[in-house]
mmCIF file of C-alpha atoms in Angstrom:
data_model
loop_
_atom_site.group_PDB
_atom_site.id
_atom_site.type_symbol
_atom_site.label_atom_id
_atom_site.label_comp_id
_atom_site.label_asym_id
_atom_site.label_seq_id
_atom_site.Cartn_x
_atom_site.Cartn_y
_atom_site.Cartn_z
ATOM 1 C CA MET A 1 41.668 93.780 147.385
ATOM 2 C CA ALA A 2 38.268 94.846 149.054
ATOM 3 C CA LEU A 3 38.020 91.498 150.739
ATOM 4 C CA LEU A 4 41.527 91.946 152.179
ATOM 5 C CA LEU A 5 40.994 95.322 153.277
ATOM 6 C CA ALA A 6 37.699 94.150 154.952
ATOM 7 C CA VAL A 7 39.382 91.523 156.962
ATOM 8 C CA VAL A 8 41.993 93.587 158.038
ATOM 9 C CA ARG A 9 39.560 96.312 159.409
ATOM 10 C CA LEU A 10 37.449 93.691 161.048
ATOM 11 C CA CYS A 11 40.431 92.336 162.796
ATOM 12 C CA GLN A 12 41.549 95.691 163.817
ATOM 13 C CA SER A 13 38.122 96.387 165.210
ATOM 14 C CA LEU A 14 38.134 93.159 167.183
ATOM 15 C CA ALA A 15 41.271 93.678 168.633
ATOM 16 C CA ASP A 16 40.554 97.224 169.705
ATOM 17 C CA SER A 17 37.369 96.143 171.258
ATOM 18 C CA LYS A 18 39.012 93.779 173.692
ATOM 19 C CA THR A 19 35.838 91.597 174.379
ATOM 20 C CA ASP A 20 36.387 88.297 175.971
ATOM 21 C CA ASP A 21 33.635 86.636 173.906
ATOM 22 C CA THR A 22 35.138 87.591 170.467
ATOM 23 C CA GLN A 23 38.776 86.938 169.920
ATOM 24 C CA ALA A 24 40.498 88.560 166.903
ATOM 25 C CA PRO A 25 42.633 86.322 164.709
ATOM 26 C CA GLN A 26 46.399 86.678 165.612
ATOM 27 C CA ARG A 27 47.311 85.700 161.827
ATOM 28 C CA ILE A 28 45.689 86.428 158.333
ATOM 29 C CA LEU A 29 46.995 84.488 155.351
ATOM 30 C CA ALA A 30 46.572 86.040 151.962
ATOM 31 C CA LEU A 31 46.543 83.406 149.344
ATOM 32 C CA HIS A 32 47.155 84.215 145.531
ATOM 33 C CA VAL A 33 46.793 81.674 142.987
ATOM 34 C CA HIS A 34 49.488 82.187 140.167
ATOM 35 C CA HIS A 35 47.944 80.476 137.195
ATOM 36 C CA GLY A 36 50.622 81.642 134.845
ATOM 37 C CA LEU A 37 48.030 82.002 131.974
ATOM 38 C CA GLN A 38 48.673 85.264 130.842
ATOM 39 C CA ALA A 39 51.438 87.895 130.690
ATOM 40 C CA SER A 40 50.088 89.974 133.394
ATOM 41 C CA ALA A 41 50.250 87.006 135.992
ATOM 42 C CA ASP A 42 53.524 88.119 137.488
ATOM 43 C CA ALA A 43 52.312 91.599 137.987
ATOM 44 C CA PHE A 44 49.301 90.251 139.671
ATOM 45 C CA ALA A 45 51.325 88.472 142.154
ATOM 46 C CA ALA A 46 53.672 91.315 142.650
ATOM 47 C CA HIS A 47 50.847 93.888 143.395
ATOM 48 C CA CYS A 48 49.282 91.412 145.987
ATOM 49 C CA GLU A 49 52.637 90.807 147.716
ATOM 50 C CA ALA A 50 53.362 94.707 147.753
ATOM 51 C CA SER A 51 49.618 95.378 149.120
ATOM 52 C CA CYS A 52 50.019 92.757 151.905
ATOM 53 C CA ALA A 53 53.436 94.570 152.984
ATOM 54 C CA ALA A 54 51.888 97.895 153.098
ATOM 55 C CA LEU A 55 48.966 96.619 155.142
ATOM 56 C CA GLN A 56 51.286 94.954 157.551
ATOM 57 C CA GLU A 57 53.416 97.776 157.948
ATOM 58 C CA ALA A 58 50.165 99.889 158.621
ATOM 59 C CA ILE A 59 48.640 97.571 161.344
ATOM 60 C CA GLY A 60 52.003 97.071 163.078
ATOM 61 C CA SER A 61 53.173 94.087 165.042
ATOM 62 C CA ALA A 62 49.898 93.359 166.912
ATOM 63 C CA TRP A 63 49.279 90.456 164.396
ATOM 64 C CA THR A 64 50.633 88.877 161.293
ATOM 65 C CA LEU A 65 49.417 89.519 157.652
ATOM 66 C CA GLU A 66 51.306 86.911 155.565
ATOM 67 C CA TYR A 67 51.378 86.797 151.910
ATOM 68 C CA LYS A 68 51.519 83.350 149.981
ATOM 69 C CA ALA A 69 51.672 82.807 146.296
ATOM 70 C CA LEU A 70 50.446 79.593 145.075
ATOM 71 C CA PRO A 71 51.858 78.707 141.618
ATOM 72 C CA VAL A 72 49.758 76.082 139.705
ATOM 73 C CA GLN A 73 49.832 74.196 136.329
ATOM 74 C CA ILE A 74 46.915 73.785 134.224
ATOM 75 C CA GLU A 75 46.855 70.387 132.294
ATOM 76 C CA LEU A 76 44.181 70.312 129.634
ATOM 77 C CA ALA A 77 42.920 67.350 127.853
ATOM 78 C CA LYS A 78 41.115 67.596 124.250
ATOM 79 C CA GLY A 79 37.629 69.268 124.931
ATOM 80 C CA ASP A 80 38.484 70.559 128.474
ATOM 81 C CA SER A 81 37.380 74.083 129.543
ATOM 82 C CA VAL A 82 40.288 76.344 130.502
ATOM 83 C CA GLU A 83 38.126 78.141 133.164
ATOM 84 C CA ALA A 84 36.634 75.029 134.567
ATOM 85 C CA GLU A 85 40.199 73.417 134.898
ATOM 86 C CA ALA A 86 41.700 76.544 136.337
ATOM 87 C CA ARG A 87 38.802 76.852 138.970
ATOM 88 C CA GLU A 88 39.145 73.155 140.000
ATOM 89 C CA VAL A 89 43.009 73.742 140.399
ATOM 90 C CA ARG A 90 42.550 76.791 142.031
ATOM 91 C CA TYR A 91 40.244 75.593 144.920
ATOM 92 C CA ARG A 92 42.336 72.539 145.277
ATOM 93 C CA ALA A 93 45.525 74.860 145.760
ATOM 94 C CA LEU A 94 43.710 77.124 148.274
ATOM 95 C CA ALA A 95 42.287 74.136 150.272
ATOM 96 C CA GLN A 96 45.693 72.476 150.822
ATOM 97 C CA ALA A 97 47.514 75.717 151.479
ATOM 98 C CA ALA A 98 44.889 76.699 154.154
ATOM 99 C CA GLN A 99 44.992 73.268 155.616
ATOM 100 C CA ALA A 100 48.825 73.314 155.915
ATOM 101 C CA ALA A 101 48.608 76.609 157.532
ATOM 102 C CA GLY A 102 45.845 75.463 160.182
ATOM 103 C CA ALA A 103 43.201 77.851 158.971
ATOM 104 C CA GLU A 104 39.627 77.316 159.810
ATOM 105 C CA VAL A 105 37.952 79.002 156.566
ATOM 106 C CA VAL A 106 38.854 80.297 153.198
ATOM 107 C CA LEU A 107 37.266 83.548 152.234
ATOM 108 C CA LEU A 108 36.711 84.371 148.551
ATOM 109 C CA GLY A 109 36.027 87.780 147.035
ATOM 110 C CA GLN A 110 32.991 87.143 144.685
ATOM 111 C CA HIS A 111 30.446 89.783 144.712
ATOM 112 C CA ALA A 112 26.625 90.530 143.708
ATOM 113 C CA ASP A 113 27.466 91.015 140.068
ATOM 114 C CA ASP A 114 29.428 87.781 139.986
ATOM 115 C CA GLN A 115 26.362 86.037 141.361
ATOM 116 C CA VAL A 116 24.199 87.409 138.636
ATOM 117 C CA GLU A 117 26.481 86.563 135.858
ATOM 118 C CA SER A 118 26.612 82.930 137.211
ATOM 119 C CA VAL A 119 22.685 82.823 137.336
ATOM 120 C CA LEU A 120 22.554 84.300 134.022
ATOM 121 C CA LEU A 121 24.985 81.658 132.501
ATOM 122 C CA ALA A 122 22.882 78.788 134.266
ATOM 123 C CA LEU A 123 19.734 80.133 132.578
ATOM 124 C CA SER A 124 21.496 80.180 129.147
ATOM 125 C CA ARG A 125 22.554 76.429 129.522
ATOM 126 C CA GLY A 126 19.234 75.279 130.827
ATOM 127 C CA ALA A 127 20.386 74.445 134.165
ATOM 128 C CA GLY A 128 17.945 73.133 137.026
ATOM 129 C CA VAL A 129 17.634 74.490 140.540
ATOM 130 C CA ALA A 130 21.162 73.563 141.448
ATOM 131 C CA GLY A 131 22.579 75.641 138.788
ATOM 132 C CA LEU A 132 20.149 78.428 139.143
ATOM 133 C CA ALA A 133 21.209 78.593 142.879
ATOM 134 C CA GLY A 134 24.499 80.340 141.576
ATOM 135 C CA MET A 135 27.138 80.491 143.891
ATOM 136 C CA PRO A 136 26.609 79.367 147.694
ATOM 137 C CA ALA A 137 27.546 81.996 150.297
ATOM 138 C CA ALA A 138 29.417 79.067 152.246
ATOM 139 C CA PHE A 139 30.522 75.385 151.295
ATOM 140 C CA HIS A 140 32.943 72.682 151.636
ATOM 141 C CA ARG A 141 35.500 71.544 149.115
ATOM 142 C CA HIS A 142 38.696 69.413 149.174
ATOM 143 C CA GLY A 143 38.165 69.110 153.040
ATOM 144 C CA MET A 144 38.112 72.907 153.623
ATOM 145 C CA ALA A 145 35.573 75.436 154.409
ATOM 146 C CA PHE A 146 35.075 78.468 152.034
ATOM 147 C CA ALA A 147 32.740 81.601 152.511
ATOM 148 C CA ARG A 148 31.823 84.366 150.138
ATOM 149 C CA PRO A 149 31.227 87.280 152.580
ATOM 150 C CA LEU A 150 31.032 89.917 149.781
ATOM 151 C CA LEU A 151 28.178 88.071 147.767
ATOM 152 C CA PRO A 152 25.573 90.545 148.813
ATOM 153 C CA LEU A 153 27.582 93.720 147.611
ATOM 154 C CA GLU A 154 27.651 95.104 144.194
ATOM 155 C CA GLN A 155 31.118 95.584 142.491
ATOM 156 C CA HIS A 156 30.561 99.451 142.355
ATOM 157 C CA VAL A 157 30.069 99.612 146.179
ATOM 158 C CA LEU A 158 33.467 97.622 146.641
ATOM 159 C CA LYS A 159 35.298 100.004 144.165
ATOM 160 C CA ASP A 160 33.910 103.000 145.673
ATOM 161 C CA TRP A 161 35.042 102.024 149.113
ATOM 162 C CA LEU A 162 38.427 101.207 147.904
ATOM 163 C CA GLN A 163 38.930 104.531 146.162
ATOM 164 C CA THR A 164 37.588 106.296 149.621
ATOM 165 C CA ASN A 165 40.424 104.428 151.372
ATOM 166 C CA ARG A 166 42.857 105.113 148.454
ATOM 167 C CA VAL A 167 43.761 101.411 147.950
ATOM 168 C CA PRO A 168 44.583 100.470 144.434
ATOM 169 C CA TRP A 169 43.580 97.381 142.594
ATOM 170 C CA VAL A 170 44.267 95.542 139.455
ATOM 171 C CA GLU A 171 41.968 94.937 136.557
ATOM 172 C CA ASP A 172 42.417 91.506 134.883
ATOM 173 C CA PRO A 173 43.008 92.366 131.132
ATOM 174 C CA THR A 174 41.101 89.324 130.031
ATOM 175 C CA ASN A 175 37.742 90.679 131.700
ATOM 176 C CA THR A 176 37.251 92.862 128.524
ATOM 177 C CA GLU A 177 37.817 89.915 125.875
ATOM 178 C CA GLN A 178 34.437 89.326 124.186
ATOM 179 C CA ARG A 179 35.284 85.584 123.425
ATOM 180 C CA TYR A 180 34.221 84.687 127.006
ATOM 181 C CA THR A 181 30.615 84.217 127.524
ATOM 182 C CA ARG A 182 30.643 85.657 130.853
ATOM 183 C CA ASN A 183 32.367 88.895 129.470
ATOM 184 C CA ARG A 184 29.786 89.329 127.024
ATOM 185 C CA LEU A 185 27.089 89.212 129.624
ATOM 186 C CA ARG A 186 29.071 91.572 131.824
ATOM 187 C CA HIS A 187 29.500 94.276 128.962
ATOM 188 C CA ALA A 188 26.373 93.714 126.803
ATOM 189 C CA VAL A 189 23.578 92.360 128.910
ATOM 190 C CA LEU A 190 24.002 93.667 132.323
ATOM 191 C CA PRO A 191 24.179 97.295 131.339
ATOM 192 C CA VAL A 192 20.736 96.793 129.492
ATOM 193 C CA LEU A 193 19.254 95.082 132.622
ATOM 194 C CA GLU A 194 20.484 97.852 134.713
ATOM 195 C CA GLN A 195 18.718 100.444 132.533
ATOM 196 C CA HIS A 196 15.222 98.820 132.324
ATOM 197 C CA LEU A 197 15.310 96.747 135.415
ATOM 198 C CA PRO A 198 17.247 98.509 138.099
ATOM 199 C CA GLY A 199 16.875 96.168 140.869
ATOM 200 C CA PHE A 200 17.497 93.032 138.799
ATOM 201 C CA ARG A 201 20.554 92.068 141.243
ATOM 202 C CA THR A 202 18.471 92.161 144.164
ATOM 203 C CA SER A 203 15.703 90.275 142.687
ATOM 204 C CA MET A 204 18.279 87.421 140.888
ATOM 205 C CA ALA A 205 19.951 86.998 144.288
ATOM 206 C CA ARG A 206 16.567 86.416 145.858
ATOM 207 C CA SER A 207 15.896 83.748 143.092
ATOM 208 C CA ALA A 208 19.157 82.172 143.488
ATOM 209 C CA ARG A 209 18.493 81.726 147.357
ATOM 210 C CA LEU A 210 15.068 80.323 146.533
ATOM 211 C CA ALA A 211 16.617 77.902 144.202
ATOM 212 C CA ALA A 212 19.297 76.838 146.719
ATOM 213 C CA GLN A 213 16.521 76.028 149.146
ATOM 214 C CA ALA A 214 14.753 73.911 146.734
ATOM 215 C CA ASP A 215 17.858 72.065 145.764
ATOM 216 C CA ALA A 216 18.702 71.421 149.256
ATOM 217 C CA LEU A 217 15.123 69.879 149.910
ATOM 218 C CA LEU A 218 15.618 67.885 146.564
ATOM 219 C CA GLN A 219 18.900 66.507 148.018
ATOM 220 C CA GLU A 220 17.423 65.593 151.441
ATOM 221 C CA LEU A 221 14.545 63.695 149.627
ATOM 222 C CA ALA A 222 17.118 61.904 147.350
ATOM 223 C CA ALA A 223 19.033 60.821 150.211
ATOM 224 C CA ILE A 224 15.910 59.419 151.935
ATOM 225 C CA ASP A 225 15.006 57.602 148.611
ATOM 226 C CA LEU A 226 18.757 56.318 148.086
ATOM 227 C CA GLU A 227 18.521 54.848 151.713
ATOM 228 C CA GLN A 228 15.414 52.920 150.591
ATOM 229 C CA THR A 229 16.324 51.813 147.117
ATOM 230 C CA GLY A 230 20.034 50.923 148.426
ATOM 231 C CA ASN A 231 23.330 52.028 147.157
ATOM 232 C CA PRO A 232 23.451 51.018 144.243
ATOM 233 C CA PRO A 233 19.984 51.324 143.539
ATOM 234 C CA HIS A 234 17.691 48.211 143.534
ATOM 235 C CA ILE A 235 15.673 48.367 140.422
ATOM 236 C CA ALA A 236 12.555 47.050 141.628
ATOM 237 C CA ARG A 237 12.570 49.346 144.718
ATOM 238 C CA LEU A 238 13.710 52.167 142.307
ATOM 239 C CA GLN A 239 10.518 51.535 140.187
ATOM 240 C CA GLN A 240 8.371 51.961 143.145
ATOM 241 C CA LEU A 241 9.064 55.892 142.867
ATOM 242 C CA SER A 242 7.538 58.300 140.727
ATOM 243 C CA ALA A 243 9.558 59.244 137.617
ATOM 244 C CA GLU A 244 10.324 62.450 139.263
ATOM 245 C CA ARG A 245 11.637 60.986 142.336
ATOM 246 C CA GLN A 246 13.571 58.276 140.223
ATOM 247 C CA ALA A 247 15.260 61.022 138.363
ATOM 248 C CA ASN A 248 16.095 63.073 141.562
ATOM 249 C CA VAL A 249 17.385 59.939 143.389
ATOM 250 C CA LEU A 250 19.441 58.783 140.258
ATOM 251 C CA ARG A 251 21.159 62.163 139.859
ATOM 252 C CA HIS A 252 21.958 62.191 143.568
ATOM 253 C CA TRP A 253 23.334 58.420 143.351
ATOM 254 C CA LEU A 254 25.574 59.275 140.217
ATOM 255 C CA LYS A 255 26.888 62.553 141.391
ATOM 256 C CA ALA A 256 27.354 61.545 145.289
ATOM 257 C CA THR A 257 28.904 57.954 144.410
ATOM 258 C CA HIS A 258 30.546 58.254 141.088
ATOM 259 C CA GLY A 259 31.177 62.237 140.645
ATOM 260 C CA VAL A 260 29.120 62.081 137.505
ATOM 261 C CA ILE A 261 26.379 64.769 136.307
ATOM 262 C CA GLY A 262 24.125 63.295 133.537
ATOM 263 C CA SER A 263 22.240 65.487 131.018
ATOM 264 C CA GLU A 264 18.597 65.720 130.856
ATOM 265 C CA SER A 265 18.665 63.582 127.676
ATOM 266 C CA GLN A 266 20.419 60.804 129.427
ATOM 267 C CA ILE A 267 18.721 60.643 132.689
ATOM 268 C CA LEU A 268 15.419 60.597 130.601
ATOM 269 C CA ALA A 269 16.781 57.682 128.551
ATOM 270 C CA LEU A 270 17.540 55.934 131.619
ATOM 271 C CA LEU A 271 14.133 56.254 133.076
ATOM 272 C CA GLN A 272 12.614 54.851 129.816
ATOM 273 C CA VAL A 273 14.772 51.850 129.967
ATOM 274 C CA LEU A 274 13.809 51.242 133.557
ATOM 275 C CA ALA A 275 10.198 51.779 133.161
ATOM 276 C CA ALA A 276 10.501 48.932 130.518
ATOM 277 C CA CYS A 277 12.722 46.640 132.787
ATOM 278 C CA THR A 278 10.088 43.912 133.857
ATOM 279 C CA THR A 279 12.203 40.773 133.314
ATOM 280 C CA ARG A 280 15.544 39.683 134.681
ATOM 281 C CA GLY A 281 17.303 39.481 131.516
ATOM 282 C CA HIS A 282 16.296 42.940 130.339
ATOM 283 C CA ARG A 283 19.632 44.623 129.433
ATOM 284 C CA ILE A 284 20.403 48.358 130.650
ATOM 285 C CA HIS A 285 23.373 50.101 128.908
ATOM 286 C CA ILE A 286 22.793 53.790 128.894
ATOM 287 C CA LYS A 287 25.573 56.167 128.576
ATOM 288 C CA VAL A 288 25.692 58.758 131.309
ATOM 289 C CA GLY A 289 28.549 61.424 131.880
ATOM 290 C CA ASN A 290 31.814 59.665 130.844
ATOM 291 C CA GLY A 291 30.571 56.132 131.485
ATOM 292 C CA TYR A 292 27.509 53.787 131.138
ATOM 293 C CA VAL A 293 24.877 52.978 133.600
ATOM 294 C CA GLU A 294 24.336 49.058 133.447
ATOM 295 C CA ARG A 295 22.316 46.250 134.936
ATOM 296 C CA GLU A 296 24.345 44.333 137.634
ATOM 297 C CA GLY A 297 22.051 41.614 138.846
ATOM 298 C CA ASP A 298 18.942 43.268 140.524
ATOM 299 C CA ASP A 299 20.824 46.508 140.828
ATOM 300 C CA LEU A 300 22.077 49.508 138.707
ATOM 301 C CA GLY A 301 25.746 50.096 138.532
ATOM 302 C CA TRP A 302 27.840 52.720 136.712
ATOM 303 C CA LYS A 303 31.308 51.946 134.656
ATOM 304 C CA LEU A 304 33.749 54.443 133.420
ATOM 305 C CA LEU A 305 33.961 54.502 129.638
ATOM 306 C CA GLN A 306 37.302 52.666 128.640
ATOM 307 C CA TYR A 307 38.874 54.382 125.718
#
């Protein structure tokens, strides 16, 4: 709701300024993904639709604020995470709807508290710099540009602003369920950090930005190394790199080419086998992700695990 109000106010300001160099959008499309995962889902959609109708009435006919609900189906296989699957389905639905409407960018409403939770979750899982970078302020997914303009702002600032403007919002009832790790962090850990380290949100945001810079450099180096080793990587050329660069380029190759993210132990096992690979007959068969890295002549290959 804060994001929606901010976009409406921005467009009003641009329209009123009547400058030639900055054109206000003629149309805003408010997208709501209807997951149907809880009893309150219909109420969420109704609130969003009513809010958009009220804002459209307030701004008049100068430009259009359109509301569109996106019903989605979550299909889970054994062991799948509901949160992860819902997130993937949500981004795909948003991208497809935005592309169909001719939109240039999809704006998301995550804020500074969401970023802190993401960084803490990454720390708890032993993530590298990619995970510690948290949520990027801008990115591309499913062929669409996404941005998070509220990422520097704390949740209480947004709520105070909505209250000042008498704009109601809906609290997701699942936000209080302690069975979710993110909720336990929100209700048990963040208040303690706030008490003892009042500036922790700013510090963590800075750490996330620095981690993002480091990850970008690692990806650039990996792209250079992959060009040198070939795609698929040539074993002999790969062995000429340091172990750290081998690990970096292998992660990059697996993710970029096969959509696979290997664990630390899997990459370490692969490095150990590569170090011992000195003859043409040396066999390589290491599980990485949901498949296996295998030797294919003088190169490495990855094959999906067949059940």
